[in-house]
Coordinates of N, CA and C in Angstrom, one line a residue:
M907 N -6.1 43.9 -29.5 CA -5.6 42.8 -30.3 C -6.9 42.8 -31.1
T908 N -6.6 42.5 -32.5 CA -8.0 42.2 -33.2 C -7.7 40.2 -33.8
A909 N -9.1 40.2 -33.3 CA -9.5 38.7 -33.3 C -9.8 38.3 -34.9
A910 N -8.8 37.1 -34.8 CA -8.7 36.4 -36.4 C -10.5 35.7 -36.5
G911 N -10.8 35.2 -37.4 CA -12.2 34.5 -37.7 C -12.6 33.2 -36.8
D912 N -11.6 32.1 -36.4 CA -11.5 31.1 -35.2 C -11.9 30.9 -33.7
R913 N -11.1 32.7 -34.0 CA -10.7 33.5 -32.8 C -12.2 34.2 -32.3
L914 N -12.9 34.5 -33.2 CA -14.5 36.0 -32.9 C -15.2 34.4 -32.4
Q915 N -15.1 33.8 -33.5 CA -16.2 32.4 -33.5 C -16.1 31.6 -32.3
D916 N -15.0 31.3 -32.0 CA -14.8 30.6 -29.8 C -15.5 32.1 -29.3
T917 N -15.0 33.0 -29.7 CA -15.1 33.7 -28.5 C -16.9 34.0 -28.6
A918 N -17.9 34.6 -29.7 CA -18.7 34.8 -29.7 C -19.6 33.3 -28.9
R919 N -18.8 32.2 -29.3 CA -19.5 30.7 -28.6 C -19.6 30.8 -27.3
R920 N -18.2 31.0 -26.9 CA -17.7 30.9 -24.8 C -18.9 32.3 -24.5
A921 N -19.5 33.4 -25.0 CA -20.0 34.4 -24.8 C -21.3 34.1 -24.8
A922 N -21.5 33.5 -25.6 CA -23.0 33.2 -25.6 C -23.1 31.9 -24.6
L923 N -22.3 31.2 -24.9 CA -22.5 29.8 -23.4 C -22.7 30.6 -22.2
A924 N -22.4 31.5 -21.8 CA -21.9 32.0 -20.4 C -23.0 32.6 -19.4
L925 N -25.0 33.0 -20.6 CA -25.7 33.3 -20.6 C -26.9 32.6 -19.8
P926 N -27.4 32.6 -18.7 CA -28.8 31.9 -18.7 C -29.5 31.1 -19.9
D927 N -29.9 29.9 -19.9 CA -31.3 29.5 -20.6 C -30.7 29.9 -21.8
V928 N -29.3 29.1 -22.3 CA -29.3 29.4 -23.5 C -29.3 27.6 -24.0
S929 N -29.2 27.5 -25.3 CA -29.2 26.2 -26.1 C -28.4 26.8 -27.4
H930 N -28.2 25.7 -28.0 CA -28.0 25.5 -29.8 C -27.9 24.6 -30.5
G931 N -27.9 24.7 -31.5 CA -27.9 23.3 -32.5 C -27.9 24.4 -34.0
Y932 N -28.3 23.1 -34.7 CA -28.3 23.1 -36.5 C -29.6 23.5 -37.0
P933 N -30.3 24.7 -36.6 CA -32.6 23.5 -37.3 C -32.2 24.2 -38.5
F934 N -31.7 25.4 -39.4 CA -31.6 25.2 -40.5 C -30.4 25.0 -41.5
T935 N -29.5 24.8 -41.1 CA -28.4 24.1 -42.3 C -27.6 23.2 -41.3
P936 N -26.8 22.5 -42.1 CA -25.4 22.2 -41.2 C -24.7 23.2 -40.9
G937 N -23.7 23.7 -41.9 CA -23.4 25.3 -41.4 C -23.5 26.4 -40.5
L938 N -24.4 26.3 -39.9 CA -25.0 27.4 -38.9 C -25.6 27.5 -37.7
D939 N -24.8 27.2 -37.1 CA -25.0 26.6 -35.7 C -25.4 28.4 -34.6
V940 N -26.7 27.7 -34.2 CA -28.0 29.2 -33.9 C -28.0 28.8 -31.9
Y941 N -28.1 30.2 -31.5 CA -27.5 30.0 -30.5 C -29.3 31.0 -30.5
K942 N -29.8 30.0 -28.7 CA -31.7 30.5 -28.7 C -31.1 31.0 -27.5
V943 N -32.2 31.8 -26.9 CA -32.9 31.8 -25.7 C -34.5 32.0 -25.5
A944 N -35.2 31.1 -24.5 CA -36.6 30.6 -24.8 C -36.8 30.5 -26.3
G945 N -36.1 29.9 -27.2 CA -36.8 29.8 -28.5 C -36.7 30.7 -29.1
K946 N -35.8 32.0 -29.2 CA -36.1 33.7 -29.8 C -34.1 33.0 -30.2
V947 N -34.0 33.3 -31.0 CA -32.6 33.2 -31.8 C -31.4 34.4 -31.8
F948 N -30.6 34.8 -30.9 CA -29.9 36.1 -30.9 C -28.7 35.7 -31.6
L949 N -27.4 34.6 -31.9 CA -26.4 34.6 -32.0 C -26.7 33.8 -33.7
I950 N -25.8 33.7 -34.3 CA -25.4 32.5 -35.6 C -24.4 32.7 -35.9
V951 N -23.8 31.2 -35.7 CA -21.8 30.8 -36.1 C -22.3 30.4 -37.1
T952 N -21.6 31.2 -38.6 CA -21.3 30.7 -39.2 C -20.2 29.9 -39.6
D953 N -20.1 28.2 -40.2 CA -19.0 27.5 -39.9 C -18.4 27.4 -41.1
D954 N -18.3 27.4 -41.7 CA -17.7 28.0 -43.6 C -16.6 28.6 -42.9
P955 N -15.5 28.1 -43.0 CA -13.8 28.2 -42.7 C -13.9 29.4 -44.1
D956 N -14.5 29.3 -45.0 CA -14.3 30.9 -45.7 C -15.1 31.6 -45.4
V957 N -16.1 32.0 -44.7 CA -16.3 33.2 -43.9 C -16.9 32.6 -42.6
Q958 N -15.3 33.4 -42.1 CA -15.8 32.9 -40.7 C -16.6 34.1 -39.8
I959 N -18.0 34.3 -39.9 CA -18.8 35.3 -39.2 C -19.4 34.9 -38.2
I960 N -19.7 36.0 -37.3 CA -21.4 35.9 -36.3 C -22.2 36.8 -37.0
T961 N -23.7 36.5 -36.6 CA -25.2 38.1 -37.1 C -25.0 37.7 -35.7
V962 N -25.4 38.5 -35.3 CA -26.3 39.1 -33.6 C -27.5 40.4 -34.0
K963 N -28.3 40.2 -33.5 CA -29.0 41.2 -33.1 C -29.0 42.3 -32.1
C964 N -28.8 44.0 -33.5 CA -28.7 45.3 -32.5 C -29.6 45.7 -33.4
E965 N -30.2 47.4 -32.0 CA -30.7 48.5 -32.2 C -30.4 49.0 -33.6
P966 N -30.6 49.5 -34.2 CA -30.8 49.5 -35.5 C -29.9 51.0 -35.5
E967 N -29.8 51.5 -34.6 CA -29.2 53.2 -34.9 C -27.4 52.3 -33.9
H968 N -27.6 51.7 -33.1 CA -26.0 51.4 -32.6 C -25.4 50.4 -33.9
A969 N -26.9 49.7 -34.7 CA -25.4 48.9 -36.1 C -25.0 49.6 -36.9
R970 N -26.0 50.8 -37.3 CA -25.0 51.8 -38.4 C -23.9 52.5 -37.7
A971 N -24.1 52.5 -36.3 CA -22.9 53.5 -36.1 C -21.7 52.7 -36.3
L972 N -21.6 50.7 -35.4 CA -20.7 49.9 -36.4 C -20.5 49.6 -37.0
E973 N -21.8 49.7 -38.0 CA -20.3 49.7 -39.8 C -19.8 50.5 -39.9
R974 N -20.8 52.2 -39.8 CA -20.3 52.9 -40.1 C -18.1 53.1 -39.4
G975 N -18.2 52.4 -38.4 CA -16.9 52.4 -37.8 C -15.7 50.8 -37.8
H976 N -16.7 50.4 -38.3 CA -16.1 48.8 -38.9 C -16.0 48.7 -40.4
A977 N -15.1 48.5 -41.2 CA -15.6 47.8 -42.0 C -15.8 46.6 -42.6
S978 N -15.8 45.3 -41.1 CA -16.1 43.6 -41.1 C -17.5 43.9 -40.7
I979 N -18.1 44.7 -40.3 CA -19.8 45.2 -39.6 C -20.2 45.2 -41.0
T980 N -21.4 44.4 -40.9 CA -22.1 44.6 -42.1 C -23.6 44.3 -41.8
P981 N -24.4 44.8 -42.2 CA -26.1 44.3 -42.0 C -25.5 43.0 -41.8
G982 N -27.0 42.0 -41.1 CA -27.0 40.7 -41.3 C -27.3 39.7 -42.5
R983 N -26.7 39.2 -42.2 CA -26.5 37.5 -43.5 C -27.6 36.9 -43.3
Y984 N -28.3 36.8 -43.5 CA -29.7 35.7 -43.6 C -30.7 36.1 -43.0
L985 N -30.3 37.2 -42.5 CA -32.3 37.9 -41.5 C -32.0 39.8 -42.4
D986 N -33.1 39.8 -41.0 CA -33.4 41.5 -41.7 C -32.2 42.3 -41.7
K987 N -32.1 43.4 -42.7 CA -30.3 43.6 -42.2 C -30.8 44.9 -41.2
H988 N -32.4 45.2 -41.3 CA -31.9 46.6 -40.0 C -32.0 46.4 -38.9
H989 N -32.2 45.2 -38.1 CA -32.7 44.6 -37.1 C -31.1 43.8 -36.4
W990 N -30.2 43.5 -38.0 CA -29.3 42.4 -37.4 C -27.9 42.4 -38.2
I991 N -27.0 42.3 -37.1 CA -25.7 42.0 -37.9 C -24.9 41.4 -38.1
S992 N -23.4 41.7 -39.4 CA -22.7 40.0 -38.8 C -20.8 41.3 -39.0
L993 N -20.3 39.9 -38.1 CA -19.2 40.7 -37.8 C -18.2 39.6 -38.2
G994 N -17.6 39.8 -38.7 CA -15.6 39.6 -39.9 C -14.7 40.2 -38.5
P995 N -13.9 39.1 -39.2 CA -12.4 39.3 -38.7 C -11.9 40.2 -39.2
G996 N -11.1 41.6 -38.5 CA -10.9 42.8 -38.5 C -10.7 44.1 -38.2
P997 N -9.7 44.7 -38.5 CA -9.5 45.6 -37.9 C -9.8 46.2 -36.6
G998 N -10.0 46.3 -35.4 CA -11.1 46.9 -34.4 C -11.7 45.8 -34.1
I999 N -11.8 44.3 -34.8 CA -13.0 43.2 -34.0 C -12.1 43.2 -32.7
T1000 N -12.0 43.3 -31.9 CA -11.9 42.9 -30.9 C -12.6 41.5 -29.8
E1001 N -11.9 40.8 -29.1 CA -12.4 40.1 -28.5 C -14.5 40.5 -27.0
R1002 N -13.3 42.1 -26.7 CA -14.4 42.5 -25.9 C -15.8 43.1 -26.6
L1003 N -15.5 43.6 -28.0 CA -16.2 43.7 -28.7 C -17.2 42.5 -29.4
I1004 N -16.7 41.2 -29.5 CA -17.4 40.4 -30.1 C -18.4 40.0 -28.1
A1005 N -17.7 40.0 -27.6 CA -18.5 40.0 -26.1 C -20.0 40.8 -25.9
D1006 N -19.5 41.8 -26.3 CA -20.8 42.5 -25.8 C -21.8 42.2 -26.7
A1007 N -21.4 42.4 -28.1 CA -22.0 42.1 -29.6 C -23.5 41.6 -29.5
V1008 N -22.3 40.0 -28.7 CA -23.2 38.5 -27.9 C -24.2 39.2 -27.6
E1009 N -23.7 39.4 -26.0 CA -24.6 39.9 -24.3 C -25.9 40.7 -25.5
D1010 N -25.4 41.7 -26.0 CA -26.2 42.6 -26.4 C -28.0 42.3 -27.2
S1011 N -27.0 41.3 -27.7 CA -28.0 40.5 -28.9 C -28.7 39.5 -28.0
Y1012 N -28.6 39.3 -26.9 CA -29.1 38.2 -25.8 C -30.8 39.2 -25.5
D1013 N -30.0 40.2 -24.7 CA -30.6 41.0 -23.5 C -32.1 41.6 -24.9
L1014 N -31.5 42.2 -26.3 CA -32.6 41.9 -26.9 C -34.2 40.9 -26.9
A1015 N -33.1 40.0 -27.1 CA -34.0 38.7 -27.5 C -34.9 38.6 -25.8
V1016 N -34.1 38.9 -24.7 CA -35.1 38.5 -23.5 C -36.1 39.3 -23.5
E1017 N -35.8 41.0 -23.9 CA -36.4 41.7 -23.7 C -37.8 41.9 -24.1
R1018 N -37.7 41.2 -25.6 CA -39.4 40.8 -26.3 C -39.7 39.5 -25.9
L1019 N -39.2 38.6 -25.2 CA -40.1 37.5 -24.4 C -40.9 37.8 -23.4
P1020 N -42.1 37.7 -23.1 CA -43.3 36.8 -22.3 C -42.5 37.5 -21.0
R1021 N -42.8 37.6 -19.0 CA -41.8 37.7 -18.5 C -41.6 36.3 -17.8
R1022 N -42.4 35.4 -18.4 CA -42.6 34.3 -17.5 C -41.4 33.1 -18.2
D1023 N -41.4 34.0 -19.0 CA -40.2 32.8 -20.5 C -39.0 34.0 -20.0
R1024 N -38.7 34.6 -19.4 CA -37.3 35.4 -20.1 C -36.4 34.6 -18.3
P1025 N -35.3 34.6 -18.5 CA -34.4 33.9 -17.6 C -34.4 34.3 -16.7
R1026 N -34.3 33.6 -15.3 CA -34.1 33.9 -14.1 C -33.2 35.1 -13.9
S1027 N -31.8 34.9 -14.1 CA -30.9 35.6 -13.8 C -30.0 35.9 -14.8
R1028 N -29.2 37.4 -14.8 CA -28.7 37.8 -15.5 C -27.5 38.8 -15.2

């Protein structure tokens, strides 16, 4: 089943908050709900009802494959378009795909942290 925009965003929020040591807030603008692990951004949820997307970190090769396979996955909005992708509602955008994208993004952020700053469990 394809996730509608509000469900896409709710799924991403739930997936992020289920991960260890996640914080979130609105540090950039009131319309961008930003999720971080140890101060590193791994998910941005756009609160604009007309642009219901999420933006996550992604390995460049995997990002390009996802973009080729899904019309509603595009290079990252707001961030480096090489290392970030945005997912919007559309064919093939399932809750599992969303949760996997959020978890992969989190893992990429954690990998770049010094060992002392990494969450203890996952």
